[in-house]
Amino acid sequence: MPESIATVCSIIGLLDDGWDGLGATARAHIARATCLIGAGRKLELIAPHAPAARAHNMDGALTRTPGWIEDAAAAGGYSVVLATGDPLCHGIAHFLVGKLGAARVEVLPAPSTLQLAFARLKKPWQAARFASCHGADAGEWQPDPLQPSPGPAHGLYGLMRAVAQHPLVASFTSPANSPDRIARALLAAGYGAPGGGEDLRLSVVARLCLADEAVFADLTLEEAAGCTFPHPNVVVIERRPQPLERGTAADEALAPVAAIAADAPRFGLDDLDYVQRTPEKGLITKLEARAVSLAKLALRSDSRLWDIGAGSGSVGLEASRIAHGGHVWAMEKNAGDAANARANARRLRASNYSLFEGRAPAGLDEWPDPDAVFIGGSGGELAELIALVLLRLKPGGRLVMNFVTLENLATATTALTAAGAAWDVTMLSAARSQPILDMHRLAAQNPVWIVTARKEIS
């Protein structure tokens, strides 16, 4: 039989009712502790009940925690780490188990503050997605609507993506990433826009288990964005479907600004669903070419895509819905088209889509290496762009390009051949039915050449 491994610490979940809220087992562990570790607020609650323990404040010193525990164990002592609520729900327990080993750690959870928040709101929580933005202050999500939306490094990114994919989300917050900032981020991303077929509500439960506990239920985003909430707090965000009437005169008037319905397909949106350049509509990758191009990109749920020459944004935005756990970086040189792409991103609430206004290849060196690249327009630098993309593309990645002129097709295939890349071309020629009198005829669209290259895995 293998020799048993002794535990060297207990991670005890604690709420703001402190000692009074602990059970007998947790109190016994604290009584035997020689080393007591926790955030300053937690230590104030418990240290008087463990007078013989050496206290370590882990505010700003998380990485030192395993060392303190090992030092105590080497001296024959025992450590207690004080955590908030359930230490295995966006808490410290996962980190310490990874550093110390599961057999050396005991976890005694309290109810999660998220669980308690649902109890205060009288809402079932079994279908909820849990998130956290209890991190560094990364600033407002998008204070300037003309600037690109933030990428995955932003402190609110995980929460924004959770809201995009789940109708019920609960999240830990921080003093910087507060409920009002979260509400402003959701407004900036297009939630709450007219015509979207959904009602999004934000609830805040603050100072749980304290005498001044407060509940702010079912606020609109506009209401929450203008409030200051007591800290600490957690938020619950709920998307509720609402009837969406289509085809009325009012709908047509709202079309340029209204959100696209929350139940819209992941890809295959109608061309007219997109805001496009006027008075001449059509600067958009048509549905048929868009569908084939997206298939050729072979996107995964976590793919990172470059969309160069974004136009109205149709390819990149539908790619962002397929790669819902990834991100799309898009570039468009024409100011009017860039404005349309931004409007479309907001209508689709595409929080994993960042549009940059400029001319490639300038700025591409700041983007992360892509899994796939779509080129819908090049501004005259096509050969240079192809060479750059093939260098930056991840092994196994795809480069897909759409052309309507023979000259650009020739430039692309010549550049790919010179780079030693394998390529193929699909010519797509589609026709759509149109009414004529009481019958229908087929109206041909312009042929499109779809060029696909794949970077070999070395």
XYZ file of C-alpha atoms in Angstrom:
458
model
C 0.000 0.000 0.000
C 1.391 3.447 -0.844
C 2.160 5.695 2.082
C -0.612 8.247 2.663
C 0.189 11.891 2.001
C -0.599 14.304 4.801
C -2.512 17.464 4.089
C -0.563 20.633 4.722
C -3.360 23.170 4.415
C -7.087 23.747 4.369
C -8.702 26.249 2.038
C -11.760 27.494 3.853
C -14.564 29.385 2.160
C -15.684 32.390 4.142
C -18.461 34.926 3.736
C -18.681 38.369 5.260
C -20.533 37.071 8.302
C -17.110 35.772 9.328
C -16.706 33.394 12.272
C -20.451 33.178 12.878
C -20.993 31.659 9.447
C -18.435 28.853 9.833
C -19.227 25.277 10.768
C -17.541 23.233 13.471
C -15.071 21.553 11.086
C -13.838 24.849 9.648
C -13.474 26.318 13.136
C -11.452 23.293 14.253
C -9.042 23.692 11.329
C -8.555 27.368 12.123
C -7.923 26.550 15.783
C -5.027 24.215 14.864
C -3.490 26.523 12.278
C 0.049 27.798 12.746
C -0.137 29.816 9.502
C -3.180 31.884 8.516
C -3.311 33.296 4.966
C -5.914 35.542 3.430
C -6.808 38.918 2.030
C -6.717 41.731 4.549
C -10.485 41.848 4.954
C -10.667 38.099 5.641
C -7.804 38.165 8.135
C -9.556 40.884 10.138
C -12.581 38.613 10.492
C -10.731 35.450 11.558
C -7.311 36.353 13.043
C -8.756 37.051 16.530
C -9.896 33.408 16.626
C -6.428 32.075 15.752
C -4.121 34.070 18.052
C -1.244 31.540 17.808
C -1.151 31.529 13.991
C 1.239 33.652 11.985
C -0.846 35.801 9.641
C 0.123 36.493 6.009
C -1.775 39.088 4.004
C -1.952 37.820 0.420
C -3.238 41.064 -1.125
C -0.881 41.546 -4.058
C 1.152 38.502 -2.987
C -0.758 35.533 -4.414
C 2.356 33.898 -5.885
C 4.001 33.801 -2.440
C 1.170 31.770 -0.924
C 2.511 28.266 -1.800
C 5.880 29.201 -0.304
C 4.309 30.278 2.978
C 2.432 26.986 3.145
C 5.576 24.938 2.384
C 7.558 26.831 5.020
C 4.890 26.133 7.626
C 4.769 22.451 6.648
C 8.574 22.144 6.854
C 8.390 23.438 10.429
C 5.727 20.860 11.307
C 2.876 23.370 11.133
C -0.455 23.580 9.361
C -1.846 26.346 7.178
C -5.333 27.696 6.642
C -6.073 29.785 3.561
C -9.150 31.988 3.795
C -11.079 32.391 0.534
C -14.381 33.948 -0.447
C -17.381 31.630 -0.798
C -16.510 28.530 -2.804
C -12.721 28.507 -3.401
C -13.182 26.260 -6.462
C -15.501 28.728 -8.235
C -13.145 31.305 -9.785
C -11.187 31.128 -6.537
C -7.717 30.327 -5.226
C -8.188 26.580 -4.726
C -7.365 25.594 -8.320
C -4.099 27.552 -8.160
C -3.018 26.000 -4.844
C -3.975 22.467 -5.828
C -1.814 22.867 -8.931
C 1.143 24.077 -6.864
C 0.873 21.770 -3.842
C -0.879 18.662 -5.194
C -4.464 17.630 -4.588
C -3.599 15.095 -1.865
C -2.005 17.806 0.309
C -4.945 20.207 0.208
C -8.391 20.083 1.802
C -11.168 22.364 0.550
C -14.043 23.397 2.809
C -16.348 25.592 0.712
C -18.989 28.023 1.805
C -21.877 28.815 -0.548
C -20.602 30.758 -3.531
C -21.571 34.411 -3.507
C -23.009 33.795 -6.970
C -25.253 31.077 -5.545
C -26.349 33.427 -2.769
C -27.029 36.180 -5.297
C -29.475 33.929 -7.139
C -31.105 33.076 -3.810
C -31.586 36.772 -3.044
C -33.056 37.315 -6.525
C -35.283 34.215 -6.239
C -34.009 32.980 -9.608
C -33.033 29.393 -10.514
C -29.338 29.166 -11.343
C -28.744 25.659 -12.691
C -28.501 26.966 -16.268
C -26.269 29.940 -15.452
C -22.811 30.469 -16.924
C -20.326 31.733 -14.333
C -17.715 34.323 -15.255
C -15.339 36.713 -13.533
C -13.917 40.140 -14.269
C -12.187 40.371 -10.889
C -8.931 41.435 -12.477
C -6.783 44.367 -13.460
C -8.343 47.669 -14.486
C -8.251 47.685 -18.296
C -10.405 50.808 -18.653
C -13.794 51.222 -20.248
C -14.711 48.652 -22.900
C -14.999 51.119 -25.798
C -15.129 54.763 -24.712
C -14.736 55.961 -28.321
C -17.061 54.232 -30.818
C -14.631 55.036 -33.645
C -11.861 53.019 -31.998
C -11.558 49.223 -32.422
C -13.353 47.180 -29.814
C -10.935 45.614 -27.299
C -9.363 42.227 -27.820
C -8.981 39.187 -25.579
C -6.595 40.976 -23.185
C -9.300 43.300 -21.853
C -10.562 42.547 -18.347
C -14.188 42.409 -19.485
C -13.591 40.232 -22.551
C -14.460 36.873 -20.946
C -17.672 38.261 -19.500
C -18.681 39.876 -22.795
C -18.181 36.607 -24.645
C -20.147 34.719 -21.979
C -23.084 37.099 -22.426
C -22.890 36.637 -26.206
C -23.197 32.870 -25.889
C -25.425 32.322 -22.843
C -28.790 33.852 -21.900
C -28.020 33.752 -18.160
C -24.613 34.835 -16.842
C -23.436 35.540 -13.307
C -20.133 37.230 -12.656
C -17.792 38.312 -9.923
C -16.780 41.951 -10.233
C -14.022 44.205 -8.921
C -13.900 47.854 -7.820
C -12.634 48.815 -11.308
C -14.706 46.369 -13.370
C -17.895 47.374 -11.638
C -21.542 46.745 -12.599
C -21.954 50.219 -14.111
C -18.868 49.689 -16.304
C -20.231 46.284 -17.350
C -23.544 47.911 -18.331
C -21.741 50.554 -20.394
C -19.719 47.829 -22.109
C -22.873 45.946 -23.057
C -24.445 49.117 -24.422
C -21.305 49.847 -26.467
C -21.425 46.313 -27.891
C -24.987 46.836 -29.156
C -27.112 45.240 -26.446
C -30.276 47.172 -25.767
C -30.491 48.477 -29.356
C -33.983 48.611 -30.867
C -35.380 45.732 -32.870
C -33.158 42.981 -31.492
C -35.911 40.705 -30.249
C -34.529 40.559 -26.702
C -34.588 42.419 -23.406
C -31.347 42.374 -21.428
C -31.531 42.982 -17.672
C -28.761 43.359 -15.122
C -29.161 42.617 -11.400
C -26.641 43.507 -8.695
C -26.370 41.932 -5.245
C -24.029 43.890 -3.004
C -22.398 43.387 0.422
C -23.759 39.892 0.942
C -24.169 38.755 4.555
C -23.541 42.246 5.922
C -26.029 44.458 7.712
C -26.253 46.801 4.715
C -26.735 44.057 2.111
C -28.500 45.502 -0.943
C -30.271 44.003 -3.964
C -30.831 45.888 -7.225
C -33.000 43.663 -9.408
C -33.793 43.679 -13.130
C -32.229 47.011 -14.081
C -32.115 48.127 -17.690
C -28.621 48.676 -19.040
C -29.221 52.430 -19.133
C -30.265 52.396 -15.467
C -27.286 50.302 -14.375
C -24.807 52.346 -16.427
C -25.673 55.479 -14.470
C -25.573 53.967 -10.963
C -22.833 53.545 -8.387
C -23.172 50.268 -6.479
C -21.825 49.329 -3.041
C -18.812 47.033 -3.108
C -18.245 44.083 -2.952
C -20.924 42.892 -5.334
C -21.781 40.329 -7.996
C -23.908 40.741 -11.127
C -26.483 38.576 -12.869
C -27.143 39.303 -16.557
C -30.229 37.835 -18.200
C -31.265 37.965 -21.849
C -34.997 37.518 -22.265
C -36.463 36.962 -25.729
C -39.181 39.335 -26.842
C -41.540 39.056 -29.815
C -39.982 40.506 -32.950
C -42.335 41.749 -35.646
C -40.766 41.905 -39.076
C -41.782 43.438 -42.345
C -43.570 46.572 -41.087
C -42.867 50.109 -42.211
C -41.422 50.835 -38.781
C -39.026 47.905 -39.165
C -37.808 49.289 -42.484
C -37.186 52.694 -40.911
C -35.181 51.105 -38.101
C -33.194 48.779 -40.365
C -29.966 50.842 -40.480
C -29.710 51.028 -36.679
C -31.704 48.119 -35.258
C -29.967 45.114 -33.747
C -30.146 41.885 -35.701
C -32.339 39.399 -33.865
C -30.612 37.376 -31.166
C -31.792 34.141 -32.809
C -30.222 35.024 -36.171
C -28.317 32.149 -37.819
C -24.634 31.729 -37.055
C -23.883 32.395 -40.710
C -25.905 32.807 -43.895
C -27.467 36.195 -43.129
C -29.226 37.868 -46.026
C -27.226 40.528 -47.874
C -29.886 43.093 -46.985
C -29.382 42.384 -43.283
C -26.162 44.388 -43.537
C -25.764 48.148 -43.645
C -24.034 48.797 -46.980
C -22.683 51.714 -48.949
C -25.426 53.869 -50.468
C -26.804 54.965 -52.857
C -25.117 52.103 -54.668
C -25.600 48.924 -52.638
C -23.526 45.893 -53.374
C -20.059 46.483 -51.894
C -20.474 43.291 -49.918
C -19.425 39.682 -50.323
C -22.684 38.148 -51.493
C -24.267 35.340 -49.495
C -23.287 32.577 -51.942
C -19.607 33.604 -52.100
C -19.615 34.318 -48.371
C -20.828 30.819 -47.531
C -18.215 29.108 -49.719
C -15.436 31.378 -48.453
C -16.320 30.668 -44.818
C -16.282 26.947 -45.567
C -12.861 27.284 -47.215
C -11.495 29.098 -44.136
C -12.183 25.922 -42.099
C -12.751 27.877 -38.891
C -12.829 26.271 -35.464
C -14.714 27.645 -32.493
C -11.485 29.212 -31.166
C -9.958 30.414 -34.460
C -8.243 33.780 -34.796
C -8.982 35.395 -38.153
C -7.649 38.357 -40.088
C -10.181 40.020 -42.420
C -8.336 42.382 -44.777
C -10.486 44.636 -46.911
C -13.493 44.158 -44.653
C -15.943 46.242 -46.700
C -19.301 46.039 -44.915
C -17.868 43.386 -42.595
C -20.059 40.491 -43.705
C -17.357 37.782 -43.914
C -15.522 38.771 -40.737
C -18.703 39.208 -38.734
C -20.130 35.840 -39.715
C -16.705 34.336 -39.028
C -16.868 35.835 -35.534
C -20.121 33.960 -34.964
C -18.595 30.658 -36.112
C -15.365 31.250 -34.146
C -17.381 32.331 -31.113
C -14.521 31.430 -28.766
C -11.923 33.133 -30.963
C -11.485 36.641 -32.327
C -11.552 38.525 -35.632
C -9.212 41.416 -36.455
C -10.518 43.336 -39.475
C -9.125 46.222 -41.534
C -10.861 48.549 -43.988
C -9.309 51.602 -45.691
C -12.511 53.295 -46.862
C -13.993 55.467 -44.082
C -17.584 54.992 -45.230
C -17.278 51.222 -45.426
C -15.525 51.131 -42.055
C -18.444 53.045 -40.537
C -20.853 50.508 -42.030
C -18.803 47.600 -40.691
C -18.826 49.175 -37.219
C -22.599 49.590 -37.419
C -23.001 45.963 -38.483
C -20.746 44.771 -35.659
C -22.881 46.644 -33.156
C -26.090 45.286 -34.661
C -24.711 41.738 -34.309
C -23.286 42.512 -30.823
C -19.950 41.123 -32.032
C -17.734 41.612 -28.980
C -15.046 39.346 -30.510
C -14.592 41.560 -33.594
C -12.094 44.449 -33.752
C -12.209 46.748 -36.782
C -9.229 48.941 -37.652
C -9.476 51.737 -40.178
C -6.393 51.807 -42.387
C -4.561 50.298 -45.320
C -2.865 46.920 -44.935
C -0.142 45.868 -44.411
C 0.328 48.838 -42.048
C -0.618 47.770 -38.523
C -0.644 44.029 -39.133
C 2.565 43.583 -37.149
C 0.569 44.404 -34.003
C -1.958 41.622 -34.607
C -1.421 38.087 -33.256
C -0.560 35.324 -35.720
C -3.770 34.092 -37.368
C -5.275 30.657 -37.861
C -6.982 31.898 -41.018
C -6.922 34.993 -43.236
C -9.552 36.347 -45.604
C -8.594 38.970 -48.182
C -11.542 40.688 -49.805
C -9.615 43.761 -50.965
C -5.975 44.794 -50.972
C -5.705 48.402 -52.105
C -2.987 47.531 -54.604
C -0.609 45.701 -52.259
C -1.855 42.193 -52.998
C 1.479 40.455 -53.687
C 3.076 42.031 -50.594
C 0.079 41.051 -48.474
C 0.181 37.437 -49.637
C 3.890 37.137 -48.788
C 3.306 38.640 -45.330
C 0.281 36.454 -44.598
C 2.116 33.254 -45.542
C 4.877 34.184 -43.101
C 2.487 34.948 -40.240
C -0.123 32.239 -40.818
C -0.001 29.419 -38.280
C 0.932 25.955 -39.597
C -2.131 24.326 -41.102
C -3.836 27.709 -41.459
C -5.873 28.834 -44.470
C -5.627 31.900 -46.688
C -8.806 32.586 -48.673
C -9.133 35.400 -51.240
C -12.047 36.585 -53.381
C -11.503 38.192 -56.785
C -13.751 39.474 -59.519
C -11.001 40.581 -61.955
C -8.626 38.447 -63.996
C -5.702 40.731 -63.165
C -5.994 40.252 -59.378
C -6.492 36.512 -59.859
C -3.274 36.347 -61.875
C -1.375 38.435 -59.312
C -2.534 36.168 -56.490
C -1.703 32.852 -58.134
C 1.694 34.184 -59.274
C 2.536 35.351 -55.741
C 1.435 32.037 -54.215
C 3.489 30.060 -56.710
C 6.547 32.235 -56.088
C 6.182 31.579 -52.360
C 5.981 27.823 -52.935
C 2.445 27.622 -51.560
C -0.053 25.057 -52.813
C -3.283 26.675 -53.981
C -6.560 25.990 -55.714
C -9.213 28.146 -57.337
C -12.985 27.763 -57.274
C -15.021 29.811 -59.725
C -18.440 30.522 -58.277
C -21.144 31.563 -60.699
C -24.554 31.986 -59.105
C -27.925 33.239 -60.262
C -30.910 34.322 -58.213
C -34.551 34.177 -59.148
C -36.333 37.439 -59.881
C -40.024 37.979 -60.599
C -41.033 38.908 -64.097
C -44.756 39.525 -64.595
C -46.405 36.494 -62.958
C -43.337 34.291 -63.481
C -39.680 34.183 -62.432
C -36.374 34.373 -64.262
C -32.770 33.853 -63.133
C -30.524 36.918 -62.863
C -26.830 36.102 -62.952
C -24.422 37.523 -60.397
C -20.854 38.445 -61.276
C -18.573 35.377 -61.204
C -16.213 35.237 -58.221
C -12.888 33.412 -58.068
C -12.207 32.000 -54.609
C -8.521 31.263 -54.140
C -7.496 29.035 -51.238
C -4.001 28.325 -49.952
C -3.045 26.211 -46.937
C 0.148 26.605 -44.949
C 1.825 23.260 -44.590
C 2.536 21.764 -41.173
C 6.287 21.271 -40.981
